[in-house]
Coordinates of C-alpha atoms in Angstrom, one line a residue:
M1 CA 19.5 -23.3 20.6
E2 CA 19.6 -22.4 17.0
A3 CA 23.2 -21.3 15.7
I4 CA 21.7 -17.8 15.1
H5 CA 19.5 -16.7 18.0
Y6 CA 18.1 -13.2 19.0
V7 CA 16.6 -12.2 22.3
V8 CA 14.4 -9.2 21.9
H9 CA 13.2 -7.4 25.1
P10 CA 10.9 -4.3 25.1
A11 CA 13.2 -2.9 27.8
D12 CA 12.4 0.9 27.7
L13 CA 8.8 1.6 27.1
H14 CA 8.8 5.3 27.8
G15 CA 12.1 5.7 25.9
H16 CA 10.9 3.6 23.1
Y17 CA 13.9 1.2 23.0
F18 CA 14.0 -2.5 22.3
S19 CA 17.2 -4.3 23.4
V20 CA 18.5 -7.2 21.5
L21 CA 21.0 -9.9 22.3
L22 CA 22.4 -11.8 19.2
T23 CA 24.2 -15.1 19.9
I24 CA 26.2 -16.6 16.9
T25 CA 27.3 -20.1 17.9
D26 CA 29.7 -20.6 15.0
P27 CA 31.2 -17.2 14.1
V28 CA 33.9 -16.9 11.5
P29 CA 37.0 -14.8 12.2
G30 CA 36.1 -11.2 11.4
Q31 CA 32.4 -12.0 11.3
T32 CA 30.4 -9.4 9.4
V33 CA 26.7 -8.4 10.3
S34 CA 24.5 -5.8 8.8
L35 CA 20.9 -4.4 9.1
P36 CA 18.7 -4.3 5.9
V37 CA 18.2 -0.9 4.4
W38 CA 14.6 -1.7 3.1
I39 CA 11.8 -4.0 3.8
P40 CA 10.3 -6.2 0.9
G41 CA 7.0 -4.9 -0.2
S42 CA 7.9 -1.3 0.5
Y43 CA 10.2 -0.1 -2.3
L44 CA 12.2 2.7 -0.5
V45 CA 15.6 2.7 1.1
R46 CA 14.6 3.5 4.7
E47 CA 18.0 3.2 6.4
F48 CA 16.8 1.2 9.5
S49 CA 20.3 1.3 10.9
R50 CA 19.8 5.0 11.9
H51 CA 17.9 3.7 15.0
L52 CA 20.5 1.1 16.1
C53 CA 22.8 2.2 18.8
S54 CA 25.2 0.9 21.6
L55 CA 26.5 -2.0 19.5
E56 CA 28.9 -4.1 21.6
A57 CA 30.5 -7.6 21.1
S58 CA 32.0 -10.3 23.3
Q59 CA 33.4 -13.7 22.8
N60 CA 33.9 -16.2 25.7
G61 CA 33.3 -13.3 28.1
Q62 CA 35.9 -11.1 26.5
V63 CA 35.1 -7.8 24.8
V64 CA 35.9 -7.8 21.1
S65 CA 36.0 -4.6 18.9
V66 CA 33.3 -3.7 16.5
Q67 CA 34.3 -1.8 13.3
A68 CA 31.8 0.0 11.0
L69 CA 32.3 -0.9 7.4
S70 CA 29.4 1.2 6.0
K71 CA 26.2 2.8 7.2
N72 CA 24.6 -0.6 8.0
T73 CA 27.5 -3.1 8.2
W74 CA 29.8 -4.0 10.9
Q75 CA 32.8 -6.2 11.3
I76 CA 33.5 -8.0 14.5
A77 CA 37.2 -8.7 15.6
C78 CA 36.1 -12.3 16.8
Q79 CA 38.2 -15.4 16.6
S80 CA 37.3 -18.8 15.3
P81 CA 34.3 -20.8 16.8
D82 CA 36.8 -22.6 19.0
A83 CA 37.0 -19.4 21.0
G84 CA 33.3 -19.7 21.9
A85 CA 30.1 -18.2 20.8
L86 CA 29.8 -14.5 19.7
Q87 CA 27.4 -12.2 21.4
L88 CA 26.3 -9.0 20.1
S89 CA 24.1 -6.5 22.3
Y90 CA 22.5 -3.4 21.0
R91 CA 19.4 -1.2 21.3
V92 CA 16.9 -0.1 18.7
Y93 CA 14.8 3.1 18.9
A94 CA 11.3 2.2 17.9
F95 CA 8.8 5.1 17.4
D96 CA 7.6 4.5 13.9
N97 CA 3.9 3.9 14.0
S98 CA 3.5 2.4 10.5
V99 CA 3.6 -1.2 9.3
R100 CA 7.2 -1.0 7.9
A101 CA 9.4 -0.5 10.9
A102 CA 9.1 -0.8 14.8
W103 CA 7.1 0.8 17.4
L104 CA 7.3 0.6 21.3
D105 CA 5.4 2.5 24.1
S106 CA 3.6 1.8 27.3
A107 CA 0.6 0.5 25.4
R108 CA 1.9 -1.5 22.5
G109 CA 5.1 -3.0 20.9
F110 CA 5.5 -4.0 17.2
F111 CA 8.5 -4.7 15.0
N112 CA 9.5 -6.1 11.6
P113 CA 12.7 -8.1 12.2
T114 CA 14.3 -6.0 9.3
S115 CA 14.4 -3.2 11.9
L116 CA 15.8 -5.2 14.8
C117 CA 17.6 -8.4 13.6
L118 CA 21.1 -8.1 12.2
R119 CA 21.9 -10.3 9.4
V120 CA 24.8 -12.6 9.9
H121 CA 26.7 -12.8 6.6
G122 CA 27.4 -16.3 5.3
Q123 CA 24.8 -17.9 7.7
E124 CA 21.6 -16.6 6.3
E125 CA 20.4 -20.3 5.2
R126 CA 20.8 -21.6 8.7
P127 CA 17.7 -21.8 11.3
H128 CA 17.2 -18.6 13.1
G129 CA 15.8 -18.5 16.6
L130 CA 13.9 -15.6 18.3
T131 CA 13.1 -15.3 22.0
L132 CA 10.6 -12.6 23.1
R133 CA 10.8 -11.3 26.6
E134 CA 7.9 -9.8 28.5
P135 CA 8.3 -6.1 29.5
V136 CA 8.4 -5.5 33.1
A137 CA 5.2 -4.8 34.9
R138 CA 3.1 -5.7 31.7
S139 CA 1.8 -9.0 32.6
H140 CA -1.4 -8.3 30.7
W141 CA 0.6 -8.2 27.4
Q142 CA 0.3 -10.8 24.6
V143 CA 2.2 -11.8 21.6
A144 CA 1.0 -12.4 18.0
T145 CA 3.2 -13.6 15.2
A146 CA 3.2 -16.2 12.3
L147 CA 6.6 -17.6 13.4
Q148 CA 6.6 -21.2 14.5
S149 CA 6.6 -21.4 18.4
V150 CA 9.0 -23.8 20.1
D151 CA 8.5 -23.0 23.8
V152 CA 6.1 -20.1 24.7
D153 CA 3.8 -19.3 27.7
A154 CA 0.1 -18.8 27.5
Q155 CA 0.6 -15.2 26.4
G156 CA 3.0 -16.1 23.6
F157 CA 6.2 -14.9 25.2
G158 CA 9.1 -17.5 24.7
S159 CA 11.1 -19.0 21.9
Y160 CA 10.2 -19.1 18.1
V161 CA 12.1 -20.4 15.2
A162 CA 12.5 -19.5 11.5
V163 CA 13.8 -21.8 8.8
D164 CA 16.2 -19.1 7.6
Y165 CA 16.8 -15.3 7.7
D166 CA 14.4 -14.6 4.9
E167 CA 11.5 -16.2 6.9
L168 CA 12.5 -14.4 10.1
V169 CA 12.5 -11.0 8.6
D170 CA 9.2 -11.8 6.9
S171 CA 7.5 -12.4 10.2
P172 CA 6.3 -9.2 12.1
V173 CA 5.6 -9.3 15.8
E174 CA 2.7 -7.7 17.6
M175 CA 2.8 -7.1 21.4
G176 CA 0.5 -5.6 23.9
S177 CA -3.0 -5.8 25.3
F178 CA -5.0 -6.4 22.1
W179 CA -8.3 -8.0 21.0
R180 CA -7.8 -11.3 19.4
G181 CA -10.0 -13.7 17.4
R182 CA -9.6 -16.9 15.5
F183 CA -11.3 -18.7 12.5
D184 CA -10.6 -21.5 10.1
V185 CA -10.8 -21.2 6.3
L186 CA -11.1 -24.5 4.6
G187 CA -9.1 -26.1 7.3
I188 CA -6.4 -23.4 7.4
P189 CA -6.2 -21.7 10.9
H190 CA -6.4 -17.9 10.8
E191 CA -5.8 -15.4 13.5
F192 CA -6.8 -11.7 13.6
V193 CA -5.5 -9.3 16.3
V194 CA -6.6 -5.7 16.6
A195 CA -4.8 -3.1 18.7
G196 CA -6.4 0.1 19.7
A197 CA -10.0 -0.8 19.0
L198 CA -12.9 1.0 20.8
P199 CA -15.3 -0.9 22.9
S200 CA -18.0 -0.7 20.3
F201 CA -15.9 -2.6 17.8
D202 CA -18.0 -5.3 16.2
S203 CA -15.4 -8.1 16.2
E204 CA -17.9 -10.9 14.9
R205 CA -18.6 -8.9 11.7
L206 CA -14.9 -8.3 11.0
L207 CA -14.1 -12.0 11.4
A208 CA -17.0 -13.1 9.2
D209 CA -16.2 -10.7 6.5
T210 CA -12.5 -11.6 6.5
Q211 CA -13.2 -15.3 6.5
A212 CA -15.4 -14.8 3.4
I213 CA -12.6 -12.8 1.7
C214 CA -10.0 -15.4 2.5
E215 CA -12.2 -18.4 1.2
T216 CA -12.9 -16.5 -2.0
A217 CA -9.1 -15.9 -2.5
M218 CA -8.3 -19.4 -1.8
R219 CA -10.8 -20.7 -4.4
F220 CA -9.7 -18.1 -6.8
W221 CA -6.2 -19.5 -6.9
H222 CA -7.1 -23.2 -6.2
P223 CA -10.5 -24.0 -7.7
E224 CA -9.9 -27.6 -7.3
I225 CA -10.3 -27.2 -3.5
K226 CA -13.4 -29.1 -2.1
D227 CA -13.6 -28.7 1.6
D228 CA -10.0 -28.8 2.9
A229 CA -7.2 -26.5 1.6
R230 CA -4.4 -28.0 3.7
G231 CA -1.6 -29.1 1.4
V232 CA -2.9 -27.1 -1.5
V233 CA -2.5 -23.4 -0.5
P234 CA 1.0 -22.2 0.3
H235 CA 0.5 -21.4 4.0
D236 CA -0.6 -23.6 6.8
R237 CA -1.6 -20.7 9.1
Y238 CA -2.1 -16.9 8.7
V239 CA -2.2 -14.0 11.1
F240 CA -3.8 -10.5 10.5
M241 CA -2.3 -7.7 12.7
L242 CA -4.3 -4.5 12.7
N243 CA -3.4 -1.4 14.5
A244 CA -6.4 0.9 14.8
V245 CA -5.3 4.6 15.2
G246 CA -6.8 8.0 15.2
N247 CA -5.7 8.6 11.5
G248 CA -3.8 6.3 9.4
Y249 CA -4.1 3.6 6.6
G250 CA -1.9 1.0 5.1
G251 CA -0.8 -2.5 4.9
L252 CA 2.4 -4.6 4.3
E253 CA 2.1 -8.2 3.1
H254 CA 4.2 -11.2 4.5
R255 CA 4.4 -15.0 3.7
H256 CA 2.1 -16.0 6.6
S257 CA 0.7 -12.7 8.0
T258 CA 0.1 -9.1 7.2
A259 CA 0.4 -5.9 9.1
L260 CA -2.4 -3.4 8.7
I261 CA -3.3 0.1 9.9
C262 CA -6.5 2.0 9.8
K263 CA -8.7 4.6 11.5
R264 CA -10.6 3.3 14.6
S265 CA -13.6 4.8 12.9
D266 CA -13.1 2.5 10.0
L267 CA -13.9 -0.6 12.2
P268 CA -17.4 -2.0 12.2
S269 CA -19.5 -1.1 15.2
Y270 CA -22.3 -2.9 16.9
A271 CA -25.8 -1.7 16.0
G272 CA -27.1 1.0 18.1
V273 CA -23.8 2.9 18.5
K274 CA -24.1 6.6 17.5
T275 CA -21.8 7.2 14.6
E276 CA -21.7 8.7 11.3
E277 CA -23.0 5.6 9.5
S278 CA -22.2 6.8 5.9
K279 CA -18.6 7.5 6.9
L280 CA -18.4 4.1 8.7
K281 CA -19.6 2.1 5.8
E282 CA -17.2 3.9 3.4
G283 CA -14.2 3.4 5.7
Y284 CA -15.0 -0.1 6.5
R285 CA -15.5 -1.0 2.9
T286 CA -12.0 0.6 2.3
L287 CA -10.6 -1.6 5.2
L288 CA -12.0 -4.8 3.7
G289 CA -10.4 -3.9 0.3
L290 CA -7.1 -3.5 2.2
I291 CA -7.6 -7.0 3.7
S292 CA -8.3 -8.5 0.3
H293 CA -5.4 -6.8 -1.2
E294 CA -2.8 -8.1 1.3
Y295 CA -4.2 -11.4 1.5
F296 CA -4.1 -11.8 -2.3
H297 CA -0.5 -11.0 -2.0
T298 CA 0.1 -14.3 -0.2
W299 CA 0.2 -15.7 -3.8
N300 CA 0.9 -12.7 -6.0
V301 CA 4.2 -11.2 -4.8
K302 CA 5.1 -13.4 -1.8
R303 CA 5.3 -16.6 -4.0
L304 CA 4.8 -15.4 -7.5
R305 CA 7.2 -12.6 -7.6
P306 CA 9.4 -10.6 -10.1
S307 CA 12.4 -12.7 -11.3
E308 CA 14.7 -9.9 -10.4
L309 CA 13.5 -10.4 -6.7
A310 CA 13.9 -14.1 -6.7
R311 CA 16.4 -13.4 -3.8
Y312 CA 16.2 -10.3 -1.9
D313 CA 19.3 -8.0 -1.7
Y314 CA 18.8 -6.3 1.7
E315 CA 21.7 -3.9 1.1
Q316 CA 20.3 -1.8 -1.7
E317 CA 17.4 -1.1 -4.1
N318 CA 16.0 -4.2 -5.8
Y319 CA 14.8 -2.9 -9.3
T320 CA 12.1 -4.4 -11.4
Y321 CA 9.7 -3.2 -14.1
M322 CA 6.9 -5.6 -13.0
L323 CA 5.1 -3.8 -10.2
W324 CA 2.3 -3.0 -12.6
F325 CA 1.6 -6.7 -12.4
F326 CA 2.3 -7.6 -8.8
E327 CA 0.9 -4.6 -7.3
G328 CA -1.5 -3.4 -10.1
F329 CA -3.1 -6.8 -10.7
T330 CA -3.5 -7.3 -7.0
S331 CA -5.3 -3.9 -6.9
Y332 CA -7.7 -5.1 -9.6
Y333 CA -8.6 -8.2 -7.8
D334 CA -8.9 -6.8 -4.3
D335 CA -12.2 -5.0 -5.0
L336 CA -13.4 -7.6 -7.6
L337 CA -13.0 -10.4 -5.0
L338 CA -15.1 -8.3 -2.4
R339 CA -17.8 -8.4 -5.0
R340 CA -17.4 -12.2 -5.6
A341 CA -17.4 -12.8 -1.8
E342 CA -20.6 -10.7 -1.7
R343 CA -19.2 -8.3 0.8
I344 CA -20.1 -5.4 -1.5
D345 CA -22.9 -5.1 -4.3
D346 CA -22.6 -4.2 -8.0
G347 CA -23.1 -0.5 -7.2
A348 CA -20.3 -0.4 -4.6
Y349 CA -17.9 -2.2 -6.8
L350 CA -18.5 0.0 -9.8
H351 CA -18.2 3.1 -7.6
L352 CA -14.6 1.8 -6.4
L353 CA -13.7 1.1 -10.2
G354 CA -14.9 4.5 -11.1
K355 CA -12.6 6.1 -8.4
T356 CA -9.7 4.1 -9.8
L357 CA -10.4 5.3 -13.3
F358 CA -10.7 8.9 -12.2
Q359 CA -7.4 8.7 -10.2
V360 CA -5.5 7.7 -13.3
I361 CA -7.5 10.4 -15.5
Q362 CA -6.4 13.0 -12.9
T363 CA -2.7 12.1 -13.1
P364 CA -0.9 14.0 -15.8
G365 CA 2.2 11.9 -15.2
R366 CA 0.5 9.0 -17.0
T367 CA 1.6 10.7 -20.4
V368 CA 5.0 11.3 -19.0
Q369 CA 5.9 7.9 -17.7
S370 CA 4.8 4.4 -18.6
V371 CA 3.6 2.2 -15.8
A372 CA 6.6 -0.1 -16.4
E373 CA 8.9 2.9 -15.8
A374 CA 6.9 3.9 -12.8
S375 CA 7.6 0.4 -11.4
F376 CA 11.4 0.8 -11.9
D377 CA 11.4 4.3 -10.4
A378 CA 9.3 3.4 -7.3
W379 CA 12.4 3.8 -5.2
V380 CA 12.7 7.4 -5.9
K381 CA 9.4 8.6 -7.1
Y382 CA 6.3 6.6 -5.7
Y383 CA 7.6 6.4 -2.2
R384 CA 9.0 9.9 -2.2
Q385 CA 5.9 11.8 -3.2
D386 CA 5.6 15.6 -3.2
E387 CA 3.4 18.2 -4.7
N388 CA 4.6 17.4 -8.3
T389 CA 4.4 13.5 -8.1
A390 CA 1.1 13.4 -10.0
N391 CA 2.6 15.5 -12.8
A392 CA 5.8 13.3 -13.2
T393 CA 4.8 9.8 -12.7
V394 CA 1.8 7.4 -12.5
S395 CA 0.7 4.9 -9.9
Y396 CA 1.6 1.2 -10.8
Y397 CA -1.4 0.4 -8.4
T398 CA -4.1 2.2 -10.1
K399 CA -2.9 2.2 -13.8
G400 CA -1.8 -1.4 -13.2
A401 CA -5.3 -2.2 -12.1
L402 CA -6.7 -0.6 -15.3
V403 CA -4.2 -2.7 -17.3
A404 CA -5.7 -5.8 -15.7
L405 CA -9.1 -4.7 -16.3
C406 CA -8.4 -4.1 -20.0
L407 CA -6.7 -7.5 -20.3
D408 CA -9.5 -9.4 -18.5
L409 CA -12.3 -7.8 -20.6
C410 CA -10.4 -8.3 -23.8
L411 CA -9.9 -12.0 -23.0
R412 CA -13.5 -12.4 -22.0
Q413 CA -14.9 -10.6 -25.2
E414 CA -12.7 -12.7 -27.4
G415 CA -14.0 -15.8 -25.7
A416 CA -10.9 -17.8 -25.2
A417 CA -9.8 -17.2 -21.6
T418 CA -10.1 -15.1 -18.6
L419 CA -7.5 -13.2 -16.5
D420 CA -8.5 -15.5 -13.7
A421 CA -7.2 -18.5 -15.8
V422 CA -4.1 -16.5 -16.8
M423 CA -3.2 -16.0 -13.0
R424 CA -3.7 -19.6 -12.1
Q425 CA -1.7 -20.8 -15.1
L426 CA 1.2 -18.6 -14.1
W427 CA 1.0 -20.0 -10.8
N428 CA 1.0 -23.6 -11.9
N429 CA 3.8 -23.1 -14.5
S430 CA 6.1 -21.5 -12.1
R431 CA 5.1 -23.7 -9.2
G432 CA 4.4 -20.5 -7.2
G433 CA 7.9 -19.0 -8.0
P434 CA 9.6 -16.1 -9.8
I435 CA 8.2 -15.0 -13.2
S436 CA 9.0 -12.4 -15.9
E437 CA 7.1 -10.4 -18.3
A438 CA 8.0 -13.0 -20.9
D439 CA 6.2 -15.6 -18.8
V440 CA 3.1 -13.4 -18.6
L441 CA 3.1 -13.1 -22.5
A442 CA 3.6 -16.8 -22.9
V443 CA 0.7 -17.8 -20.8
L444 CA -1.6 -15.1 -22.5
K445 CA -0.7 -16.6 -25.8
Q446 CA -1.0 -20.2 -24.5
L447 CA -4.6 -19.7 -23.3
S448 CA -5.9 -17.3 -26.0
G449 CA -4.1 -18.6 -29.0
R450 CA -2.6 -15.2 -30.0
S451 CA 0.2 -12.7 -29.2
W452 CA -0.5 -10.0 -26.6
Q453 CA 2.9 -8.2 -27.3
R454 CA 1.2 -5.1 -28.9
E455 CA -1.2 -4.7 -26.0
I456 CA 1.6 -5.0 -23.4
D457 CA 3.8 -2.6 -25.4
D458 CA 1.0 0.0 -25.7
W459 CA -0.6 -0.4 -22.3
V460 CA 2.5 -1.2 -20.1
H461 CA 5.4 0.4 -21.8
G462 CA 3.6 3.2 -23.7
R463 CA 2.0 6.4 -22.6
D464 CA -1.2 6.4 -24.5
E465 CA -4.7 6.3 -23.0
L466 CA -6.0 2.8 -22.1
P467 CA -9.3 1.7 -23.9
V468 CA -11.1 1.4 -20.5
V469 CA -14.4 3.2 -21.4
E470 CA -14.9 1.3 -24.6
L471 CA -14.1 -2.1 -23.3
L472 CA -16.5 -1.4 -20.3
K473 CA -19.2 -0.4 -22.7
R474 CA -18.8 -3.7 -24.5
A475 CA -18.9 -5.5 -21.2
G476 CA -22.4 -3.8 -20.5
I477 CA -21.1 -1.1 -18.3
A478 CA -22.0 2.5 -19.1
V479 CA -19.4 5.3 -18.2
E480 CA -21.0 8.7 -17.6
F481 CA -18.8 11.6 -16.7
Q482 CA -20.3 14.1 -14.1
A483 CA -19.9 17.8 -14.4
A484 CA -16.5 19.0 -13.3
T485 CA -16.0 20.7 -10.0
W486 CA -14.0 23.9 -9.6
E487 CA -10.9 21.9 -8.5
Q488 CA -11.3 19.7 -11.7
R489 CA -11.8 22.6 -13.9
L490 CA -8.9 24.5 -12.7
G491 CA -6.5 21.5 -12.2
I492 CA -5.9 22.3 -8.6
L493 CA -6.2 20.7 -5.3
V494 CA -6.9 22.9 -2.3
E495 CA -7.1 22.5 1.5
E496 CA -10.0 24.4 3.1
G497 CA -10.4 25.2 6.8
A498 CA -10.7 28.0 9.2
G499 CA -11.8 30.3 6.4
R500 CA -8.6 29.7 4.4
I501 CA -8.0 28.2 1.0
M502 CA -4.4 26.7 0.6
V503 CA -3.1 25.4 -2.7
R504 CA -1.7 21.9 -2.1
R505 CA -1.2 20.6 -5.7
I506 CA -1.4 22.1 -9.3
Q507 CA -1.7 19.8 -12.4
R508 CA 0.7 20.2 -15.1
L509 CA -0.5 22.4 -18.1
S510 CA -3.6 23.3 -16.1
P511 CA -5.3 26.7 -16.1
A512 CA -4.0 27.3 -12.6
E513 CA -0.5 26.5 -13.7
R514 CA -0.8 28.7 -16.8
A515 CA -2.1 31.6 -14.4
G516 CA 1.1 31.4 -12.4
M517 CA -0.4 29.9 -9.2
A518 CA 1.9 27.9 -7.1
V519 CA 1.7 25.1 -4.4
G520 CA 1.7 26.8 -1.1
D521 CA -0.3 29.9 -2.2
E522 CA -3.1 31.1 0.0
W523 CA -6.1 32.0 -2.4
L524 CA -7.6 35.1 -0.8
G525 CA -9.9 36.6 -3.3
V526 CA -11.2 36.8 -6.7
R527 CA -12.8 39.2 -9.3
L528 CA -13.8 39.3 -12.9
R529 CA -11.0 40.6 -15.1
R530 CA -11.6 44.3 -15.9
H531 CA -9.3 44.6 -18.9
A532 CA -8.4 42.1 -21.6
D533 CA -4.7 43.2 -21.9
E534 CA -3.6 43.4 -18.3
I535 CA -4.6 42.7 -14.8
T536 CA -5.0 45.6 -12.2
S537 CA -2.2 46.2 -9.6
D538 CA -4.6 47.1 -6.8
A539 CA -4.3 44.3 -4.2
S540 CA -7.1 45.2 -1.9
I541 CA -10.4 43.3 -1.4
T542 CA -13.0 45.8 -1.3
E543 CA -16.4 46.5 -2.8
E544 CA -14.9 49.3 -4.7
T545 CA -12.4 47.1 -6.5
G546 CA -15.0 44.6 -7.2
A547 CA -13.2 41.8 -5.5
W548 CA -14.6 39.1 -3.2
R549 CA -13.0 37.4 -0.4
L550 CA -13.1 33.6 -0.7
H551 CA -13.6 31.2 2.2
K552 CA -14.4 28.2 0.1
L553 CA -13.8 27.4 -3.6
S554 CA -17.4 26.5 -4.0
E555 CA -18.4 30.1 -3.3
L556 CA -17.4 30.9 -6.9
D557 CA -20.8 29.5 -7.9
D558 CA -22.5 32.2 -6.0
L559 CA -20.2 35.0 -6.9
L560 CA -20.1 34.5 -10.7
P561 CA -22.9 35.6 -12.9
S562 CA -22.9 32.3 -14.7
P563 CA -20.8 29.9 -12.8
Q564 CA -21.1 27.1 -15.4
D565 CA -19.7 29.2 -18.4
E566 CA -16.0 30.2 -19.1
H567 CA -14.7 33.2 -17.2
V568 CA -11.5 35.2 -17.1
L569 CA -10.8 35.8 -13.4
E570 CA -8.3 37.8 -11.4
V571 CA -7.2 35.6 -8.4
L572 CA -5.5 37.2 -5.4
V573 CA -3.0 35.0 -3.6
A574 CA -0.6 35.5 -0.7
R575 CA 2.9 34.0 -1.3
D576 CA 6.0 34.5 0.8
A577 CA 4.5 37.5 2.6
R578 CA 3.4 39.1 -0.6
L579 CA 0.2 39.7 -2.5
L580 CA 0.0 38.7 -6.1
W581 CA -2.7 38.9 -8.7
C582 CA -3.0 36.1 -11.2
A583 CA -4.9 36.0 -14.4
L584 CA -6.9 32.8 -14.6
D585 CA -8.9 31.5 -17.5
A586 CA -11.6 29.2 -15.9
P587 CA -13.1 26.8 -18.4
S588 CA -16.8 25.7 -18.2
A589 CA -17.8 22.7 -16.3
Q590 CA -19.0 21.0 -19.4
S591 CA -15.5 21.3 -21.1
C592 CA -13.8 19.3 -18.5
L593 CA -14.0 15.7 -17.3
G594 CA -15.6 15.2 -13.9
E595 CA -15.7 12.0 -12.0
P596 CA -17.1 9.0 -13.9
R597 CA -20.1 7.2 -12.7
L598 CA -20.4 3.6 -13.8
R599 CA -23.6 1.7 -14.1
I600 CA -24.9 -1.7 -15.6
A601 CA -26.4 -1.0 -18.9
D602 CA -26.5 -4.8 -20.1
S603 CA -26.9 -7.0 -17.2
E604 CA -26.3 -10.2 -19.0
A605 CA -22.9 -9.0 -20.4
A606 CA -21.9 -7.3 -17.1
Y607 CA -22.6 -10.3 -14.9
D608 CA -20.5 -12.6 -17.1
W609 CA -17.5 -10.4 -15.8
L610 CA -18.6 -9.3 -12.4
L611 CA -19.6 -12.6 -11.0
S612 CA -17.3 -14.9 -13.0
R613 CA -15.8 -17.6 -10.9
S614 CA -14.2 -19.5 -13.9

C-alpha cells in the first residue's frame, strides 16, 4: 500500500456524507495536515473545510489528539513512524451539485479530492493511493475516473494510485448508475459518462461530435500527427464526466479529464422525439462549445499555465494577471475549433462571435478595469458576482477572446504568422510548461518580426475599445448593429413573469441609473411626462392620470405614440413597500447599439481565417 492512502466510502447517501480513512505510513512527530481552500481552475476561496467534521486520529491502536491550527489545518500529536502508521478518520458533507466540490445522494456520488483528501504536509511528492468503496445496497453503481487503476472490480470500485498529491486532487471521481461510452482519438482512449440523461438521449451523436472536437484540438496543437497521437499529446487517456440536470451549466478542466454540467434538454435526442428543436440545437451547440473549451484546456492551462501557478498553493489565493490568455484565448478557440471540426457552419460561428462582442459592449466595466486587472481580481470580483459586477469589471473570458481575435486577425493581415502558430510555438518553447506575458511577447516577435508591446499595453493593460469591427471588416466580415431593444436603450436588465417586471441590473451611466431606478425595483407603470420641470406626485395608475400598467417591457411599443423616437417618461416603481415616480429620458432605438450581426462580405478573405488549419 502507498505511504499515503485514502479509503473513501459513500457511507450515508440520505445524509450526504462521505466517510474517509487516511493512512499515513511514515508520519513525522506532530504531523500536519490540511484541506485545500480552493480548487485549481476555479479562482475563488471556497473553504472546503467547512464541510469536514468528526476528525479523529489514532496510532498503533491508540487515540492521539488533534489540534486545529487554522480554519483548514490540523496538527496530530503522533510519534515517530516507529510507533506505527497514523490513521485519520473523518466525514465530509457533500451536497454541492456543481463541478467544483462534492455531491452524494441515493442516485449519484461525485467528488473532487480537493474536497475530501487532506494534504499530508511534507509528503506531497510521494505516491498517493485511493480506495473507493461501494455504497451499501447500490450494486448497480459504477465508477469513472482518470486515475490509474491498481485493483478494481468490473464496476470500477477498488484501488487507484496517483503519482503525487497534485495528480490526486486533479482527478475527480464519478459514482452512480450512469451511461458510459468509449471512443479512440488517434490512438488515445477516451471515455464519456453521462449521469441523469433521459431515455431519448442520442449517445451516438454526442460521441461522434466529441470525437471530432478532440481530434481537431489534437491536430491544432500537434500538426505533425499522422494517424497515432500516442507519445505526442500530453495525455494517454481522457474521461469526460457530464452531469445532466434540470437547470445548470459549467465545466472544470483537469489533466486527464473534465467535469461538466448541462441541462438535460441540452443533450441531443433521437429523431422523432417531440422537443423544441430550435432550443435543443442552441443548447446542444452551447454544450459542444463547453466540451471544446475544457478539452483545449488540456494544453492551455493544465500544462501551459501562468508562471505564478507553476506550483499550486492550496492554502490561499494564487494571483496572476494572465487569465486573459489562459481563459480568454481558450474561449476564442473553443467555438473556432467547432467550426474547423465542421460541427457548426459559418453562420452559427459568426453568431457566437457576435454574442461575445455584444457581451463586452454591454459591460461598462470594460472602461473601468483592464482585462489584466480583471484576471488578478478574479478571486474577489468575477467569482463573487452581484448586480454591479458588469459595471465594475470585465470578463477575462469574453474580452480575452476578443484580444485573441484581434491578435489573430492582425497577424494574418500582416502575413507573417497566425495565432495558431503562436500557441504552438509557446508550447514547444516551454515544453508544455509555465509561461509569462514576456514569453508571449517574445514568440509574437519571433514569428512576426516586430514588437507587439503596444498592442498588449493597449488591449490587455488598457481600457480603450478594441479594434474588433475594423479588423473583422478587413477579414471580409461585415458587422451590422441591429435596432436596440428597450432593455438596451435604457441600460437595464429585467426579469418578466406572472405579470411583473423586476429590475435585476442597471448599467452605469445609463438612462435608468440617471432616472434613479435601482436593482430590486418592480416596474409597475409608465406615462408620458406631463411637465418639463417636475414629475407629478400622483402615484395611481388610472386612465385619468394617463398612466398605463406594464406587464412586459415590450408593451412600451404599443403604448407610446412613436416608440422609435426619444421620449421623456414617468416610471412608477415599487421599492421597499413604497411607490416612487422616476423621470426617465428614453433615447431612440437608432441612437443606441443593438446586438451585432456578423456576415461574410468577402468569402476569400473570410475563409483564410475561418477555415485556416495552418
